[in-house]
CSV table of C-alpha atoms in Angstrom, one decimal:
chain,number,residue,atom,x,y,z
X,1245,ASP,CA,-2.9,14.7,-4.6
X,1246,GLN,CA,-4.3,13.5,-1.2
X,1247,LEU,CA,-3.1,10.0,-2.3
X,1248,GLY,CA,0.1,11.3,-3.6
X,1249,LEU,CA,-1.0,10.9,-7.2
X,1250,ARG,CA,0.3,13.7,-9.1
X,1251,ASN,CA,0.5,12.4,-12.6
X,1252,VAL,CA,-2.3,12.7,-15.2
X,1253,PHE,CA,-2.6,9.8,-17.5
X,1254,ASP,CA,-3.3,10.1,-21.1
X,1255,MET,CA,-5.2,7.0,-22.3
X,1256,ASN,CA,-3.9,7.6,-26.0
X,1257,ASN,CA,-0.4,7.4,-24.7
X,1258,VAL,CA,0.8,3.7,-24.9
X,1259,ASP,CA,3.3,4.1,-22.1
X,1260,ASP,CA,0.7,5.6,-19.8
X,1261,GLN,CA,-1.6,2.7,-20.7
X,1262,ARG,CA,1.2,0.3,-19.8
X,1263,ILE,CA,1.5,1.8,-16.2
X,1264,LEU,CA,-2.3,1.9,-15.8
X,1265,PHE,CA,-2.7,-1.9,-16.8
X,1266,ASN,CA,0.7,-2.8,-15.2
X,1267,ASP,CA,1.9,-4.7,-18.0
X,1268,GLU,CA,4.8,-4.0,-20.2
X,1269,SER,CA,2.9,-5.3,-23.3
X,1270,SER,CA,-0.9,-4.4,-22.6
X,1271,SER,CA,-2.7,-1.5,-23.5
X,1272,ALA,CA,-6.5,-0.5,-23.3
X,1273,SER,CA,-7.2,-2.0,-26.6
X,1274,ASP,CA,-5.7,-5.4,-25.2
X,1275,SER,CA,-7.8,-5.7,-22.0
X,1276,GLY,CA,-11.0,-6.7,-23.8
X,1277,SER,CA,-12.6,-3.4,-23.3
X,1278,SER,CA,-11.9,-0.3,-25.6
X,1279,GLU,CA,-13.2,1.9,-22.7
X,1280,VAL,CA,-12.0,2.6,-19.3
X,1281,THR,CA,-14.4,4.4,-17.3
X,1282,CYS,CA,-14.1,5.6,-13.9
X,1283,ASP,CA,-16.5,8.2,-12.0
X,1284,GLY,CA,-15.2,10.2,-8.8
X,1285,GLY,CA,-18.6,9.4,-7.3
X,1286,ASP,CA,-17.7,5.8,-7.2
X,1287,VAL,CA,-14.3,6.1,-5.7
X,1288,LEU,CA,-14.0,6.3,-1.7
X,1289,TYR,CA,-10.8,6.7,-0.1
X,1290,THR,CA,-10.9,6.5,3.6
X,1291,GLY,CA,-7.4,7.0,4.4
X,1292,ARG,CA,-6.7,3.2,4.8
X,1293,HIS,CA,-8.5,1.8,1.8
X,1294,LEU,CA,-10.0,2.7,-1.7
X,1295,PHE,CA,-13.2,1.5,-2.3
X,1296,VAL,CA,-14.4,1.5,-5.9
X,1297,GLY,CA,-17.9,0.9,-6.8
X,1298,LEU,CA,-18.6,-0.9,-9.9
X,1299,THR,CA,-21.5,1.0,-11.6
X,1300,ASN,CA,-22.7,2.1,-14.9
X,1301,ARG,CA,-20.0,4.8,-14.8
X,1302,THR,CA,-17.2,2.8,-13.3
X,1303,ASN,CA,-16.2,-0.5,-15.0
X,1304,GLN,CA,-13.9,-3.3,-14.1
X,1305,VAL,CA,-11.1,-1.9,-16.4
X,1306,GLY,CA,-11.5,1.4,-14.7
X,1307,PHE,CA,-11.1,-0.5,-11.2
X,1308,GLN,CA,-8.1,-2.4,-12.2
X,1309,CYS,CA,-6.4,0.9,-13.6
X,1310,LEU,CA,-7.0,2.5,-10.3
X,1311,ARG,CA,-5.7,-0.6,-8.5
X,1312,ASN,CA,-2.6,-0.8,-10.7
X,1313,VAL,CA,-1.7,3.0,-10.2
X,1314,PHE,CA,-2.3,3.1,-6.4
X,1315,ALA,CA,-0.6,-0.4,-5.6
X,1316,HIS,CA,1.6,-1.3,-8.3
X,1317,HIS,CA,3.0,2.0,-9.8
X,1318,HIS,CA,3.2,4.3,-7.0
X,1319,GLY,CA,3.2,1.9,-4.1
X,1320,ILE,CA,0.7,3.9,-2.2
X,1321,MET,CA,-1.3,1.0,-0.9
X,1322,ASP,CA,-1.4,-2.7,-1.1
X,1323,ALA,CA,-3.5,-4.1,-3.8
X,1324,ALA,CA,-5.6,-5.7,-1.3
X,1325,ASP,CA,-6.7,-2.2,0.1
X,1326,VAL,CA,-8.1,-1.1,-3.5
X,1327,ILE,CA,-11.4,-3.1,-3.2
X,1328,PRO,CA,-14.3,-3.2,-5.8
X,1329,ILE,CA,-17.7,-3.1,-4.6
X,1330,PRO,CA,-20.1,-4.4,-7.1
X,1331,MET,CA,-23.0,-1.9,-6.8
X,1332,MET,CA,-24.9,-3.4,-9.8
X,1333,SER,CA,-25.6,-6.6,-8.2
X,1334,LEU,CA,-26.9,-4.5,-5.1
X,1335,GLN,CA,-29.4,-2.3,-6.8
X,1336,GLY,CA,-32.4,-4.2,-6.3
X,1337,SER,CA,-31.8,-4.9,-2.6
X,1338,ASP,CA,-34.5,-2.4,-1.2
X,1339,LYS,CA,-35.6,0.9,-1.9
X,1340,GLY,CA,-32.1,2.3,-1.2
X,1341,GLY,CA,-30.7,0.3,-4.0
X,1342,GLY,CA,-31.3,2.7,-6.4
X,1343,VAL,CA,-28.3,4.7,-5.8
X,1344,LEU,CA,-26.2,6.5,-8.7
X,1345,HIS,CA,-22.7,6.1,-7.2
X,1346,LEU,CA,-21.1,4.4,-4.2
X,1347,LYS,CA,-20.6,7.5,-2.5
X,1348,SER,CA,-24.2,8.3,-2.8
X,1349,ALA,CA,-24.9,5.4,-0.4
X,1350,VAL,CA,-21.7,5.4,1.8
X,1351,THR,CA,-19.4,8.1,3.1
X,1352,HIS,CA,-16.7,8.3,5.7
X,1353,ILE,CA,-16.7,11.1,8.3
X,1354,ASP,CA,-13.2,10.1,9.7
X,1355,GLU,CA,-10.7,7.4,9.1
X,1356,GLU,CA,-12.6,5.1,11.2
X,1357,THR,CA,-16.5,5.9,10.6
X,1358,LEU,CA,-18.7,5.2,7.7
X,1359,LEU,CA,-22.3,6.5,7.0
X,1360,ILE,CA,-24.2,3.4,5.6
X,1361,PRO,CA,-28.0,3.2,5.3
X,1362,GLU,CA,-30.2,0.7,7.3
X,1363,GLY,CA,-32.2,-2.0,5.5
X,1364,LYS,CA,-31.3,-4.8,3.2
X,1365,PHE,CA,-29.3,-2.5,1.0
X,1366,GLY,CA,-27.1,-1.3,3.8
X,1367,ASP,CA,-26.7,-4.7,5.2
X,1368,ILE,CA,-25.3,-6.1,2.1
X,1369,LEU,CA,-23.3,-2.9,1.2
X,1370,ALA,CA,-21.5,-3.2,4.8
X,1371,GLU,CA,-21.1,-6.9,4.1
X,1372,GLU,CA,-19.4,-6.3,0.6
X,1373,MET,CA,-17.0,-3.8,2.2
X,1374,LYS,CA,-16.3,-6.0,4.9
X,1375,VAL,CA,-16.9,-2.9,7.2
X,1376,ALA,CA,-16.4,-4.7,10.7
X,1377,GLU,CA,-13.4,-6.9,9.5
X,1378,ARG,CA,-11.5,-3.8,8.1
X,1379,GLY,CA,-12.1,-1.9,11.7
X,1380,TYR,CA,-14.6,0.8,10.7
X,1381,THR,CA,-17.6,1.9,12.9
X,1382,ALA,CA,-20.8,1.9,10.6
X,1383,ILE,CA,-23.4,4.8,11.5
X,1384,ARG,CA,-26.6,3.2,10.3
X,1385,LEU,CA,-29.0,5.8,8.9
X,1386,PRO,CA,-32.7,5.4,8.1
X,1387,ASP,CA,-32.5,7.4,4.8
X,1388,VAL,CA,-29.8,6.9,2.0
X,1389,LEU,CA,-30.0,10.6,1.3
X,1390,SER,CA,-28.3,11.4,4.6
X,1391,CYS,CA,-25.5,9.1,3.7
X,1392,ASN,CA,-24.4,11.2,0.8
X,1393,ALA,CA,-22.2,13.7,3.0
X,1394,VAL,CA,-19.0,15.5,2.6
X,1395,VAL,CA,-16.5,16.3,5.4
X,1396,VAL,CA,-14.7,19.8,5.0
X,1397,ASN,CA,-12.2,20.6,7.8
X,1398,GLY,CA,-14.0,18.4,10.0
X,1399,HIS,CA,-17.4,19.7,9.5
X,1400,VAL,CA,-20.0,17.1,8.1
X,1401,MET,CA,-22.1,18.5,5.4
X,1402,ALA,CA,-25.2,16.5,4.3
X,1403,GLN,CA,-28.0,17.1,2.3
X,1404,ASP,CA,-31.2,18.7,4.1
X,1405,SER,CA,-33.4,15.5,4.9
X,1406,PRO,CA,-36.6,15.4,6.6
X,1407,CYS,CA,-35.4,12.4,8.6
X,1408,SER,CA,-34.9,13.8,12.2
X,1409,VAL,CA,-33.3,10.3,13.2
X,1410,SER,CA,-30.6,10.6,10.6
X,1411,LYS,CA,-29.8,14.3,11.6
X,1412,GLN,CA,-29.5,13.1,15.4
X,1413,ARG,CA,-27.3,10.3,14.5
X,1414,ILE,CA,-24.9,12.3,12.4
X,1415,GLU,CA,-24.8,15.1,15.1
X,1416,GLN,CA,-24.3,12.5,17.8
X,1417,ALA,CA,-21.3,10.9,15.9
X,1418,CYS,CA,-19.9,14.2,15.3
X,1419,GLN,CA,-20.1,15.1,18.8
X,1420,GLU,CA,-18.4,11.8,19.9
X,1421,ARG,CA,-15.5,12.5,17.5
X,1422,ASN,CA,-15.2,16.3,18.0
């Protein structure tokens, strides 16, 4: 509902499949994959972009459905603002690469600020997301666990981490942004 999407799509309904695949003649069975998968933990909406992590739980067909719904069917955003992030190719980057979902490794604390891990994995993730090009500020944290945060009514809730540096950086970022 935050994106203005109020419809629930039924993958057994051919009309709904045509909307999702943005084609008058296509359906899930025509796409080359009989399964559309998309896990909420792989979908990061920042207010300007919809980043979709391609993982074991979210496939290319699921990404394409999201792009079609948000960019084509509802006109909520441009297709270029719905961005796939190939998490599977990043998994071996370093110790941070073993995350389950996109949002396990990167979250936003406001429309301009992302929490992203330090290290090779974080560098590649920031590059894939084109963080600087898209106008985001990256708060780099030494432990990937602290990047898995949720913002509720302006308050950042992060997992309790033994990393005092991550805690300090998150607290500082919050104070700077009120």
